[in-house]
mmCIF file of C-alpha atoms in Angstrom:
data_model
loop_
_atom_site.group_PDB
_atom_site.id
_atom_site.type_symbol
_atom_site.label_atom_id
_atom_site.label_comp_id
_atom_site.label_asym_id
_atom_site.label_seq_id
_atom_site.Cartn_x
_atom_site.Cartn_y
_atom_site.Cartn_z
ATOM 1 C CA MET W 20 54.950 -21.223 -2.167
ATOM 2 C CA GLY W 21 57.860 -21.170 -4.586
ATOM 3 C CA SER W 22 57.918 -19.432 -8.094
ATOM 4 C CA PRO W 23 54.871 -17.587 -9.150
ATOM 5 C CA LEU W 24 52.490 -19.021 -11.684
ATOM 6 C CA ALA W 25 52.939 -17.592 -15.248
ATOM 7 C CA SER W 26 49.320 -16.298 -15.230
ATOM 8 C CA THR W 27 46.220 -16.254 -13.037
ATOM 9 C CA PRO W 28 43.876 -19.125 -13.815
ATOM 10 C CA LYS W 29 40.588 -18.018 -15.563
ATOM 11 C CA ALA W 30 38.604 -20.712 -13.708
ATOM 12 C CA LEU W 31 38.989 -23.595 -11.262
ATOM 13 C CA LEU W 32 37.734 -27.153 -11.921
ATOM 14 C CA LEU W 33 37.150 -29.215 -8.773
ATOM 15 C CA ASP W 34 36.862 -32.962 -8.450
ATOM 16 C CA LEU W 35 34.132 -34.267 -6.245
ATOM 17 C CA ASP W 36 34.903 -37.488 -4.535
ATOM 18 C CA GLY W 37 37.896 -37.203 -2.170
ATOM 19 C CA LEU W 38 38.155 -33.447 -2.531
ATOM 20 C CA LEU W 39 34.722 -32.136 -1.493
ATOM 21 C CA LEU W 40 33.055 -35.365 -0.447
ATOM 22 C CA ASP W 41 34.620 -38.165 1.770
ATOM 23 C CA THR W 42 33.419 -41.132 -0.210
ATOM 24 C CA VAL W 43 36.491 -43.009 0.907
ATOM 25 C CA ALA W 44 34.758 -43.324 4.307
ATOM 26 C CA LEU W 45 31.885 -45.268 2.582
ATOM 27 C CA PRO W 46 32.080 -49.100 2.109
ATOM 28 C CA LEU W 47 34.303 -50.147 -0.757
ATOM 29 C CA PRO W 48 31.561 -51.264 -3.172
ATOM 30 C CA LEU W 49 30.092 -47.816 -3.071
ATOM 31 C CA THR W 50 33.350 -46.166 -3.997
ATOM 32 C CA LEU W 51 33.788 -48.189 -7.163
ATOM 33 C CA LYS W 52 31.835 -48.099 -10.430
ATOM 34 C CA PRO W 53 28.930 -50.566 -9.949
ATOM 35 C CA SER W 54 30.309 -52.898 -12.714
ATOM 36 C CA ARG W 55 33.787 -53.129 -11.065
ATOM 37 C CA ALA W 56 32.318 -53.652 -7.590
ATOM 38 C CA LEU W 57 29.525 -56.199 -8.386
ATOM 39 C CA THR W 58 31.248 -58.323 -10.960
ATOM 40 C CA PRO W 59 34.048 -59.736 -8.631
ATOM 41 C CA MET W 60 31.545 -60.027 -5.811
ATOM 42 C CA HIS W 61 29.275 -62.084 -8.110
ATOM 43 C CA GLN W 62 32.119 -64.400 -9.119
ATOM 44 C CA VAL W 63 33.438 -64.924 -5.509
ATOM 45 C CA LEU W 64 30.001 -65.671 -4.053
ATOM 46 C CA GLY W 65 29.045 -67.854 -7.076
ATOM 47 C CA LEU W 66 25.600 -66.260 -7.215
ATOM 48 C CA ALA W 67 23.094 -67.512 -9.628
ATOM 49 C CA VAL W 68 21.676 -64.083 -10.561
ATOM 50 C CA PRO W 69 23.790 -62.041 -13.078
ATOM 51 C CA PRO W 70 25.586 -58.814 -11.835
ATOM 52 C CA GLU W 71 23.118 -56.620 -13.725
ATOM 53 C CA GLN W 72 20.289 -57.935 -11.466
ATOM 54 C CA LEU W 73 22.471 -57.318 -8.425
ATOM 55 C CA LEU W 74 22.988 -53.695 -9.586
ATOM 56 C CA ALA W 75 19.285 -53.213 -10.173
ATOM 57 C CA GLU W 76 18.270 -54.517 -6.709
ATOM 58 C CA SER W 77 20.974 -52.720 -4.908
ATOM 59 C CA GLU W 78 20.931 -49.299 -6.677
ATOM 60 C CA PRO W 79 18.233 -47.830 -4.266
ATOM 61 C CA LEU W 80 20.359 -48.730 -1.226
ATOM 62 C CA MET W 81 23.482 -47.436 -2.801
ATOM 63 C CA ALA W 82 21.678 -44.107 -3.745
ATOM 64 C CA ALA W 83 20.672 -43.719 -0.006
ATOM 65 C CA ARG W 84 24.247 -44.429 1.260
ATOM 66 C CA TRP W 85 25.753 -41.891 -1.276
ATOM 67 C CA ALA W 86 23.779 -39.200 0.452
ATOM 68 C CA ASP W 87 25.486 -40.024 3.678
ATOM 69 C CA ALA W 88 29.095 -39.092 2.245
ATOM 70 C CA PRO W 89 30.482 -36.453 4.649
ATOM 71 C CA LEU W 90 31.902 -33.274 3.535
ATOM 72 C CA LEU W 91 35.676 -32.984 3.899
ATOM 73 C CA PRO W 92 37.343 -30.258 5.914
ATOM 74 C CA GLY W 93 37.670 -27.020 3.894
ATOM 75 C CA ALA W 94 35.214 -27.954 1.243
ATOM 76 C CA MET W 95 32.460 -25.622 2.118
ATOM 77 C CA ARG W 96 34.892 -22.808 2.972
ATOM 78 C CA LEU W 97 36.447 -23.112 -0.483
ATOM 79 C CA CYS W 98 33.080 -23.259 -2.363
ATOM 80 C CA ARG W 99 31.601 -20.343 -0.423
ATOM 81 C CA HIS W 100 34.803 -18.327 -1.054
ATOM 82 C CA LEU W 101 34.659 -19.072 -4.832
ATOM 83 C CA VAL W 102 31.011 -17.950 -5.067
ATOM 84 C CA SER W 103 31.427 -14.902 -2.968
ATOM 85 C CA SER W 104 34.502 -13.705 -4.754
ATOM 86 C CA GLY W 105 33.188 -14.418 -8.286
ATOM 87 C CA VAL W 106 35.809 -16.882 -9.285
ATOM 88 C CA PRO W 107 34.346 -19.081 -12.106
ATOM 89 C CA PHE W 108 34.454 -22.654 -11.126
ATOM 90 C CA GLY W 109 32.842 -26.004 -11.924
ATOM 91 C CA ILE W 110 32.895 -29.695 -11.128
ATOM 92 C CA ALA W 111 34.622 -32.276 -13.258
ATOM 93 C CA THR W 112 33.877 -35.601 -11.771
ATOM 94 C CA SER W 113 33.802 -39.384 -12.751
ATOM 95 C CA THR W 114 30.504 -39.729 -10.850
ATOM 96 C CA PRO W 115 27.489 -40.558 -13.200
ATOM 97 C CA ARG W 116 24.804 -37.799 -13.220
ATOM 98 C CA ALA W 117 22.258 -39.887 -11.229
ATOM 99 C CA THR W 118 24.825 -40.602 -8.547
ATOM 100 C CA PHE W 119 25.789 -36.957 -8.474
ATOM 101 C CA ALA W 120 22.166 -36.127 -7.583
ATOM 102 C CA ALA W 121 22.121 -38.821 -4.972
ATOM 103 C CA LYS W 122 25.278 -37.365 -3.412
ATOM 104 C CA MET W 123 23.878 -33.889 -3.348
ATOM 105 C CA SER W 124 20.391 -34.953 -2.107
ATOM 106 C CA ARG W 125 20.934 -33.960 1.525
ATOM 107 C CA LYS W 126 23.568 -31.249 0.979
ATOM 108 C CA HIS W 127 21.344 -28.330 0.206
ATOM 109 C CA GLU W 128 23.769 -25.479 0.389
ATOM 110 C CA LEU W 129 26.543 -27.402 -1.397
ATOM 111 C CA ARG W 130 24.144 -28.374 -4.207
ATOM 112 C CA ALA W 131 23.084 -24.790 -4.577
ATOM 113 C CA MET W 132 26.638 -23.626 -4.946
ATOM 114 C CA LEU W 133 27.651 -26.426 -7.241
ATOM 115 C CA ALA W 134 24.650 -27.070 -9.454
ATOM 116 C CA GLU W 135 21.946 -24.487 -8.954
ATOM 117 C CA ARG W 136 23.539 -21.018 -9.063
ATOM 118 C CA PRO W 137 23.528 -19.112 -12.424
ATOM 119 C CA GLY W 138 26.223 -20.279 -14.634
ATOM 120 C CA ALA W 139 26.900 -23.503 -12.697
ATOM 121 C CA VAL W 140 28.899 -26.136 -14.477
ATOM 122 C CA VAL W 141 28.943 -29.813 -13.537
ATOM 123 C CA VAL W 142 30.239 -32.349 -15.969
ATOM 124 C CA CYS W 143 29.807 -36.041 -15.005
ATOM 125 C CA GLY W 144 31.553 -39.139 -16.091
ATOM 126 C CA ASP W 145 28.565 -40.548 -18.166
ATOM 127 C CA GLU W 146 28.428 -37.298 -20.182
ATOM 128 C CA VAL W 147 31.740 -37.713 -21.908
ATOM 129 C CA ALA W 148 33.196 -40.318 -24.220
ATOM 130 C CA ARG W 149 36.200 -41.327 -22.110
ATOM 131 C CA GLY W 150 36.737 -41.247 -18.456
ATOM 132 C CA LYS W 151 39.877 -40.142 -16.496
ATOM 133 C CA PRO W 152 42.798 -40.276 -17.055
ATOM 134 C CA HIS W 153 41.552 -39.019 -20.392
ATOM 135 C CA PRO W 154 41.073 -35.230 -20.300
ATOM 136 C CA ASP W 155 37.514 -35.302 -21.763
ATOM 137 C CA VAL W 156 35.543 -34.351 -18.547
ATOM 138 C CA PHE W 157 37.986 -31.475 -17.878
ATOM 139 C CA LEU W 158 37.855 -30.258 -21.360
ATOM 140 C CA ALA W 159 34.036 -30.339 -21.458
ATOM 141 C CA ALA W 160 33.878 -28.482 -18.264
ATOM 142 C CA ALA W 161 36.380 -25.794 -19.362
ATOM 143 C CA GLU W 162 34.448 -25.344 -22.567
ATOM 144 C CA GLN W 163 31.190 -24.739 -20.714
ATOM 145 C CA LEU W 164 33.046 -22.171 -18.466
ATOM 146 C CA GLY W 165 34.404 -20.535 -21.703
ATOM 147 C CA VAL W 166 37.935 -21.050 -20.693
ATOM 148 C CA ALA W 167 40.649 -21.666 -23.403
ATOM 149 C CA ARG W 168 42.774 -24.784 -23.090
ATOM 150 C CA GLY W 169 45.666 -24.174 -20.688
ATOM 151 C CA ARG W 170 44.055 -21.238 -18.791
ATOM 152 C CA GLY W 171 42.365 -23.198 -16.100
ATOM 153 C CA GLY W 172 43.326 -24.937 -12.792
ATOM 154 C CA ALA W 173 42.141 -28.179 -11.319
ATOM 155 C CA GLY W 174 41.980 -29.455 -7.960
ATOM 156 C CA GLY W 175 41.708 -33.184 -7.114
ATOM 157 C CA ARG W 176 42.266 -35.711 -4.333
ATOM 158 C CA ALA W 177 40.775 -39.099 -5.173
ATOM 159 C CA GLN W 178 43.042 -40.759 -7.612
ATOM 160 C CA ARG W 179 46.247 -40.149 -9.650
ATOM 161 C CA HIS W 180 44.158 -40.598 -12.857
ATOM 162 C CA ALA W 181 42.267 -37.366 -12.108
ATOM 163 C CA ALA W 182 45.633 -35.481 -12.019
ATOM 164 C CA GLN W 183 46.711 -37.042 -15.122
ATOM 165 C CA GLY W 184 43.438 -36.145 -16.943
ATOM 166 C CA ALA W 185 43.741 -32.519 -15.867
ATOM 167 C CA THR W 186 47.337 -32.381 -16.875
ATOM 168 C CA ALA W 187 46.405 -33.881 -20.374
ATOM 169 C CA ALA W 188 43.826 -31.093 -20.646
ATOM 170 C CA GLY W 189 46.656 -28.590 -20.288
ATOM 171 C CA MET W 190 45.776 -27.366 -16.850
ATOM 172 C CA ARG W 191 47.741 -26.557 -13.817
ATOM 173 C CA VAL W 192 46.854 -29.069 -11.075
ATOM 174 C CA VAL W 193 46.654 -28.736 -7.289
ATOM 175 C CA VAL W 194 46.472 -32.213 -5.619
ATOM 176 C CA VAL W 195 45.372 -33.197 -2.215
ATOM 177 C CA PRO W 196 46.364 -36.923 -1.913
ATOM 178 C CA SER W 197 43.702 -39.320 -0.314
ATOM 179 C CA LEU W 198 46.257 -41.547 1.378
ATOM 180 C CA VAL W 199 49.119 -40.675 3.936
ATOM 181 C CA GLY W 200 52.341 -41.144 2.307
ATOM 182 C CA ALA W 201 50.916 -41.004 -1.389
ATOM 183 C CA ASP W 202 52.885 -37.736 -2.204
ATOM 184 C CA ALA W 203 55.565 -39.832 -4.041
ATOM 185 C CA ASP W 204 52.951 -41.045 -6.492
ATOM 186 C CA TYR W 205 52.633 -37.511 -7.958
ATOM 187 C CA GLY W 206 56.365 -36.383 -8.219
ATOM 188 C CA ALA W 207 57.586 -32.977 -7.152
ATOM 189 C CA PRO W 208 55.263 -29.982 -7.884
ATOM 190 C CA ASP W 209 56.481 -27.132 -10.018
ATOM 191 C CA PRO W 210 54.701 -23.976 -8.965
ATOM 192 C CA SER W 211 55.775 -22.121 -12.194
ATOM 193 C CA ALA W 212 54.653 -24.962 -14.601
ATOM 194 C CA ALA W 213 52.422 -24.007 -17.507
ATOM 195 C CA SER W 214 50.587 -27.263 -16.838
ATOM 196 C CA GLY W 215 50.759 -30.267 -14.700
ATOM 197 C CA LEU W 216 51.274 -30.477 -10.883
ATOM 198 C CA VAL W 217 51.851 -27.015 -9.343
ATOM 199 C CA GLN W 218 50.946 -27.784 -5.652
ATOM 200 C CA LEU W 219 50.666 -30.849 -3.453
ATOM 201 C CA LEU W 220 48.686 -30.071 -0.309
ATOM 202 C CA PRO W 221 47.905 -32.205 2.870
ATOM 203 C CA SER W 222 44.299 -30.973 2.908
ATOM 204 C CA LEU W 223 41.966 -28.241 1.393
ATOM 205 C CA LEU W 224 42.535 -26.296 4.654
ATOM 206 C CA ALA W 225 46.129 -25.673 3.521
ATOM 207 C CA PHE W 226 44.971 -24.287 0.202
ATOM 208 C CA GLN W 227 45.679 -20.554 -0.435
ATOM 209 C CA PRO W 228 43.874 -19.165 -3.374
ATOM 210 C CA ALA W 229 46.348 -16.131 -3.379
ATOM 211 C CA SER W 230 49.190 -18.572 -4.346
ATOM 212 C CA LEU W 231 47.285 -18.957 -7.645
ATOM 213 C CA GLY W 232 46.763 -15.177 -8.021
ATOM 214 C CA LEU W 233 43.081 -15.574 -6.944
ATOM 215 C CA PRO W 234 41.348 -13.525 -4.245
ATOM 216 C CA PRO W 235 42.536 -14.597 -0.746
ATOM 217 C CA PHE W 236 40.384 -16.053 1.952
ATOM 218 C CA GLY W 237 39.022 -13.447 4.308
ATOM 219 C CA ASP W 238 38.326 -15.515 7.303
ATOM 220 C CA LEU W 239 41.655 -15.807 9.035
ATOM 221 C CA LEU W 240 41.751 -14.869 12.801
ATOM 222 C CA PRO W 241 43.024 -12.381 14.102
ATOM 223 C CA ARG W 242 41.972 -9.994 11.412
ATOM 224 C CA GLU W 243 45.248 -8.024 11.816
ATOM 225 C CA PRO W 244 48.422 -9.488 10.292
ATOM 226 C CA HIS W 245 50.178 -11.811 12.811
ATOM 227 C CA PRO W 246 53.634 -13.338 12.563
ATOM 228 C CA GLY W 247 52.038 -16.679 13.068
ATOM 229 C CA GLY W 248 49.843 -16.464 10.038
ATOM 230 C CA GLY W 249 46.237 -16.963 11.198
ATOM 231 C CA VAL W 250 43.660 -19.413 12.440
ATOM 232 C CA ILE W 251 40.857 -20.707 10.192
ATOM 233 C CA PRO W 252 37.511 -21.095 12.055
ATOM 234 C CA MET W 253 36.268 -24.633 11.535
ATOM 235 C CA ASP W 254 32.831 -25.484 9.914
ATOM 236 C CA ARG W 255 32.573 -28.636 12.090
ATOM 237 C CA LEU W 256 33.766 -28.365 15.703
ATOM 238 C CA VAL W 257 35.426 -31.445 17.087
ATOM 239 C CA ARG W 258 34.471 -32.307 20.713
ATOM 240 C CA ILE W 259 36.577 -35.082 22.397
ATOM 241 C CA ARG W 260 36.988 -36.197 25.891
ATOM 242 C CA GLY W 261 39.469 -38.614 27.434
ATOM 243 C CA ALA W 262 41.913 -39.401 30.226
ATOM 244 C CA VAL W 263 45.304 -37.670 30.220
ATOM 245 C CA VAL W 264 47.942 -40.399 29.927
ATOM 246 C CA LYS W 265 51.783 -40.353 29.968
ATOM 247 C CA GLY W 266 53.278 -39.832 26.445
ATOM 248 C CA PHE W 267 56.691 -39.858 24.961
ATOM 249 C CA GLY W 268 58.060 -37.526 27.660
ATOM 250 C CA ARG W 269 59.264 -35.145 25.000
ATOM 251 C CA GLY W 270 57.090 -32.155 25.729
ATOM 252 C CA SER W 271 58.629 -31.044 28.990
ATOM 253 C CA LYS W 272 62.022 -32.773 28.741
ATOM 254 C CA GLU W 273 63.011 -31.989 25.101
ATOM 255 C CA LEU W 274 60.912 -29.086 24.162
ATOM 256 C CA GLY W 275 60.284 -27.266 27.460
ATOM 257 C CA ILE W 276 56.606 -27.266 26.428
ATOM 258 C CA PRO W 277 54.353 -29.362 28.842
ATOM 259 C CA THR W 278 51.938 -31.095 26.377
ATOM 260 C CA ALA W 279 49.269 -33.537 27.605
ATOM 261 C CA ASN W 280 48.617 -36.804 25.807
ATOM 262 C CA VAL W 281 44.991 -38.016 25.385
ATOM 263 C CA ASP W 282 44.240 -41.782 25.724
ATOM 264 C CA PRO W 283 45.248 -43.308 22.412
ATOM 265 C CA ALA W 284 42.095 -45.441 22.233
ATOM 266 C CA VAL W 285 39.937 -42.117 22.405
ATOM 267 C CA VAL W 286 42.055 -40.592 19.677
ATOM 268 C CA ALA W 287 41.759 -43.745 17.378
ATOM 269 C CA ALA W 288 38.018 -43.735 17.747
ATOM 270 C CA ALA W 289 37.347 -39.912 17.402
ATOM 271 C CA LEU W 290 40.077 -38.681 15.153
ATOM 272 C CA ALA W 291 41.002 -41.585 12.828
ATOM 273 C CA GLU W 292 39.851 -39.610 9.753
ATOM 274 C CA ALA W 293 40.873 -36.050 11.047
ATOM 275 C CA VAL W 294 43.128 -33.922 8.952
ATOM 276 C CA THR W 295 46.577 -33.774 10.561
ATOM 277 C CA GLY W 296 47.864 -30.419 11.579
ATOM 278 C CA ILE W 297 48.061 -27.764 14.324
ATOM 279 C CA TYR W 298 44.751 -26.772 15.790
ATOM 280 C CA ALA W 299 43.452 -24.150 18.351
ATOM 281 C CA GLY W 300 40.663 -24.693 20.833
ATOM 282 C CA TRP W 301 39.297 -24.748 24.512
ATOM 283 C CA ALA W 302 40.120 -27.233 27.218
ATOM 284 C CA ARG W 303 38.682 -28.138 30.554
ATOM 285 C CA LEU W 304 40.199 -30.413 33.013
ATOM 286 C CA GLY W 305 38.037 -32.654 35.211
ATOM 287 C CA SER W 306 35.131 -30.797 36.885
ATOM 288 C CA SER W 307 37.065 -27.506 37.107
ATOM 289 C CA PRO W 308 34.933 -24.538 36.272
ATOM 290 C CA THR W 309 37.772 -22.919 34.346
ATOM 291 C CA VAL W 310 38.104 -23.334 30.563
ATOM 292 C CA TYR W 311 41.618 -22.750 29.134
ATOM 293 C CA LYS W 312 42.954 -21.835 25.707
ATOM 294 C CA THR W 313 44.900 -24.577 24.043
ATOM 295 C CA VAL W 314 46.967 -25.204 20.965
ATOM 296 C CA MET W 315 47.324 -28.822 19.941
ATOM 297 C CA SER W 316 48.792 -31.149 17.226
ATOM 298 C CA ILE W 317 46.983 -33.927 15.618
ATOM 299 C CA GLY W 318 48.969 -36.328 13.675
ATOM 300 C CA TRP W 319 52.346 -38.287 13.410
ATOM 301 C CA ASN W 320 54.693 -35.398 14.220
ATOM 302 C CA PRO W 321 57.096 -35.693 11.311
ATOM 303 C CA PHE W 322 60.140 -34.353 13.254
ATOM 304 C CA PHE W 323 59.817 -37.330 15.668
ATOM 305 C CA ALA W 324 58.312 -39.743 13.077
ATOM 306 C CA ASN W 325 55.635 -41.156 15.455
ATOM 307 C CA LYS W 326 54.238 -44.522 14.419
ATOM 308 C CA HIS W 327 50.685 -43.727 15.511
ATOM 309 C CA LYS W 328 48.436 -40.681 15.300
ATOM 310 C CA THR W 329 48.515 -38.724 18.569
ATOM 311 C CA LEU W 330 46.567 -35.817 20.021
ATOM 312 C CA GLU W 331 48.902 -33.554 22.030
ATOM 313 C CA PRO W 332 47.353 -30.472 23.559
ATOM 314 C CA TRP W 333 49.404 -27.593 25.063
ATOM 315 C CA ILE W 334 46.972 -25.989 27.568
ATOM 316 C CA LEU W 335 48.117 -22.389 27.693
ATOM 317 C CA HIS W 336 48.298 -22.027 31.489
ATOM 318 C CA THR W 337 50.855 -22.848 34.110
ATOM 319 C CA PHE W 338 49.794 -25.658 36.358
ATOM 320 C CA ASP W 339 51.337 -26.427 39.738
ATOM 321 C CA LYS W 340 51.562 -30.273 39.158
ATOM 322 C CA PRO W 341 50.917 -32.898 36.474
ATOM 323 C CA PHE W 342 47.357 -33.895 35.786
ATOM 324 C CA TYR W 343 47.804 -37.514 34.567
ATOM 325 C CA GLY W 344 44.540 -39.469 34.912
ATOM 326 C CA GLU W 345 42.356 -36.395 34.814
ATOM 327 C CA ARG W 346 39.578 -36.173 32.469
ATOM 328 C CA LEU W 347 40.250 -33.720 29.611
ATOM 329 C CA SER W 348 37.486 -32.208 27.527
ATOM 330 C CA LEU W 349 38.582 -30.606 24.340
ATOM 331 C CA LEU W 350 36.655 -28.402 21.824
ATOM 332 C CA ILE W 351 38.707 -28.061 18.704
ATOM 333 C CA CYS W 352 37.471 -24.984 16.745
ATOM 334 C CA GLY W 353 40.389 -23.572 14.659
ATOM 335 C CA TYR W 354 42.920 -24.722 12.112
ATOM 336 C CA VAL W 355 46.402 -23.204 12.373
ATOM 337 C CA ARG W 356 48.619 -24.881 9.778
ATOM 338 C CA PRO W 357 49.568 -28.323 8.418
ATOM 339 C CA GLU W 358 52.038 -30.603 10.103
ATOM 340 C CA ALA W 359 55.627 -29.858 9.117
ATOM 341 C CA ASN W 360 59.150 -31.185 9.636
ATOM 342 C CA PHE W 361 61.852 -28.900 10.939
ATOM 343 C CA SER W 362 65.535 -28.767 10.386
ATOM 344 C CA SER W 363 66.383 -28.518 14.132
ATOM 345 C CA LEU W 364 64.760 -28.890 17.443
ATOM 346 C CA GLU W 365 65.114 -25.144 18.103
ATOM 347 C CA ALA W 366 63.123 -24.393 14.957
ATOM 348 C CA LEU W 367 60.382 -26.780 15.958
ATOM 349 C CA VAL W 368 60.162 -25.115 19.501
ATOM 350 C CA GLU W 369 60.082 -21.612 17.928
ATOM 351 C CA ARG W 370 57.275 -22.634 15.658
ATOM 352 C CA ILE W 371 55.317 -24.197 18.561
ATOM 353 C CA HIS W 372 55.509 -20.936 20.513
ATOM 354 C CA LEU W 373 54.477 -19.017 17.401
ATOM 355 C CA ASP W 374 51.455 -21.394 17.142
ATOM 356 C CA ALA W 375 50.498 -20.711 20.653
ATOM 357 C CA ARG W 376 50.669 -16.985 20.224
ATOM 358 C CA VAL W 377 48.499 -16.781 17.191
ATOM 359 C CA SER W 378 46.099 -19.347 18.676
ATOM 360 C CA GLU W 379 45.731 -17.195 21.876
ATOM 361 C CA ALA W 380 45.039 -14.081 19.710
ATOM 362 C CA ALA W 381 42.498 -15.923 17.553
ATOM 363 C CA LEU W 382 40.658 -17.408 20.427
ATOM 364 C CA GLU W 383 40.001 -13.587 21.595
ATOM 365 C CA CYS W 384 38.075 -13.105 18.345
ATOM 366 C CA GLU W 385 34.537 -14.074 17.513
ATOM 367 C CA PRO W 386 33.217 -16.658 16.723
ATOM 368 C CA LEU W 387 35.949 -18.576 18.509
ATOM 369 C CA ALA W 388 35.846 -16.679 21.702
ATOM 370 C CA ALA W 389 32.173 -17.509 22.323
ATOM 371 C CA MET W 390 32.976 -21.299 22.003
ATOM 372 C CA ARG W 391 34.468 -21.288 25.493
ATOM 373 C CA ASP W 392 30.853 -21.383 26.764
ATOM 374 C CA ASP W 393 29.973 -24.461 24.585
ATOM 375 C CA PRO W 394 27.730 -26.767 26.749
ATOM 376 C CA PHE W 395 30.209 -29.642 26.096
ATOM 377 C CA LEU W 396 32.762 -27.884 28.161
ATOM 378 C CA ARG W 397 30.248 -27.516 31.041
ATOM 379 C CA GLU W 398 29.190 -31.093 31.338
#
């Protein structure tokens, strides 16, 4: 991933919203500080009661909704890995302490790892004098971890001001942008920088601790080294069912790879928030008793610059005829790699075949192999 870092980080500081928790999926008023959300609402509606009263009356409802914020892909994997490998880490968040408690109230394992284990460090926005983009929350967390300025790393996703705050604290920063196309807001990463942006990733699933000199993940399948890298077993399986429709006609004609396209309406409903990339899984056509291995892309396909997110599975089996209109059931259970652009059509085709080979090998391994018997694929 470019030039190596000058030294291994002594600890990692993680943002909360947008990196571990998907608070972006919650209604806008819940993702803003209460004063910022309720004051303009009060003005627009011309309410007689002051914003402070609105806050007092809505706070219990807001607390309940915070508990519903879903985990982002790769969040539990990263936290489990940091705990099991003994890497010091903490949370540096703008979230007030009471709201942090609300967000953790139904996430027992995550709460235990972030806030209840021995030596846990969580610094909240209402516990420092200045919020992001000032460095206060990062410096306070680093101090609690016993890490000298400039010897830590920070990961964030929610806003540019988090990256600015970590940089001002002298930290090396890994950013996962919240929005598609937001990479330009951060500039080009410099993997060898002593502070500032060192990596810009499409999702936490693409993060490789070994690139920072930290212990590598140990969950890639197959266990043996593979030219295609490896497949990450997913914490949350994705089950999707829809009709096979005619797509762009590129799979067979241009690539020599007979991909299927799933009804765009089904994709929009089920995968609107899905991390783009290449995935492995199992597929069943219609009422056939056979379940097939499959590799698929979810995203915009940078090489062809799609305008809409698509789901294009390549069922790893040779069929006698097209199956347009057939019901396709997909169980998505492994992450292969991020989407990428390629310098040539030949390079794209070569990589797709490599994705297929590593997916086939991974799907022979547990726990992915047993997922072919998932009840969803037998309905």
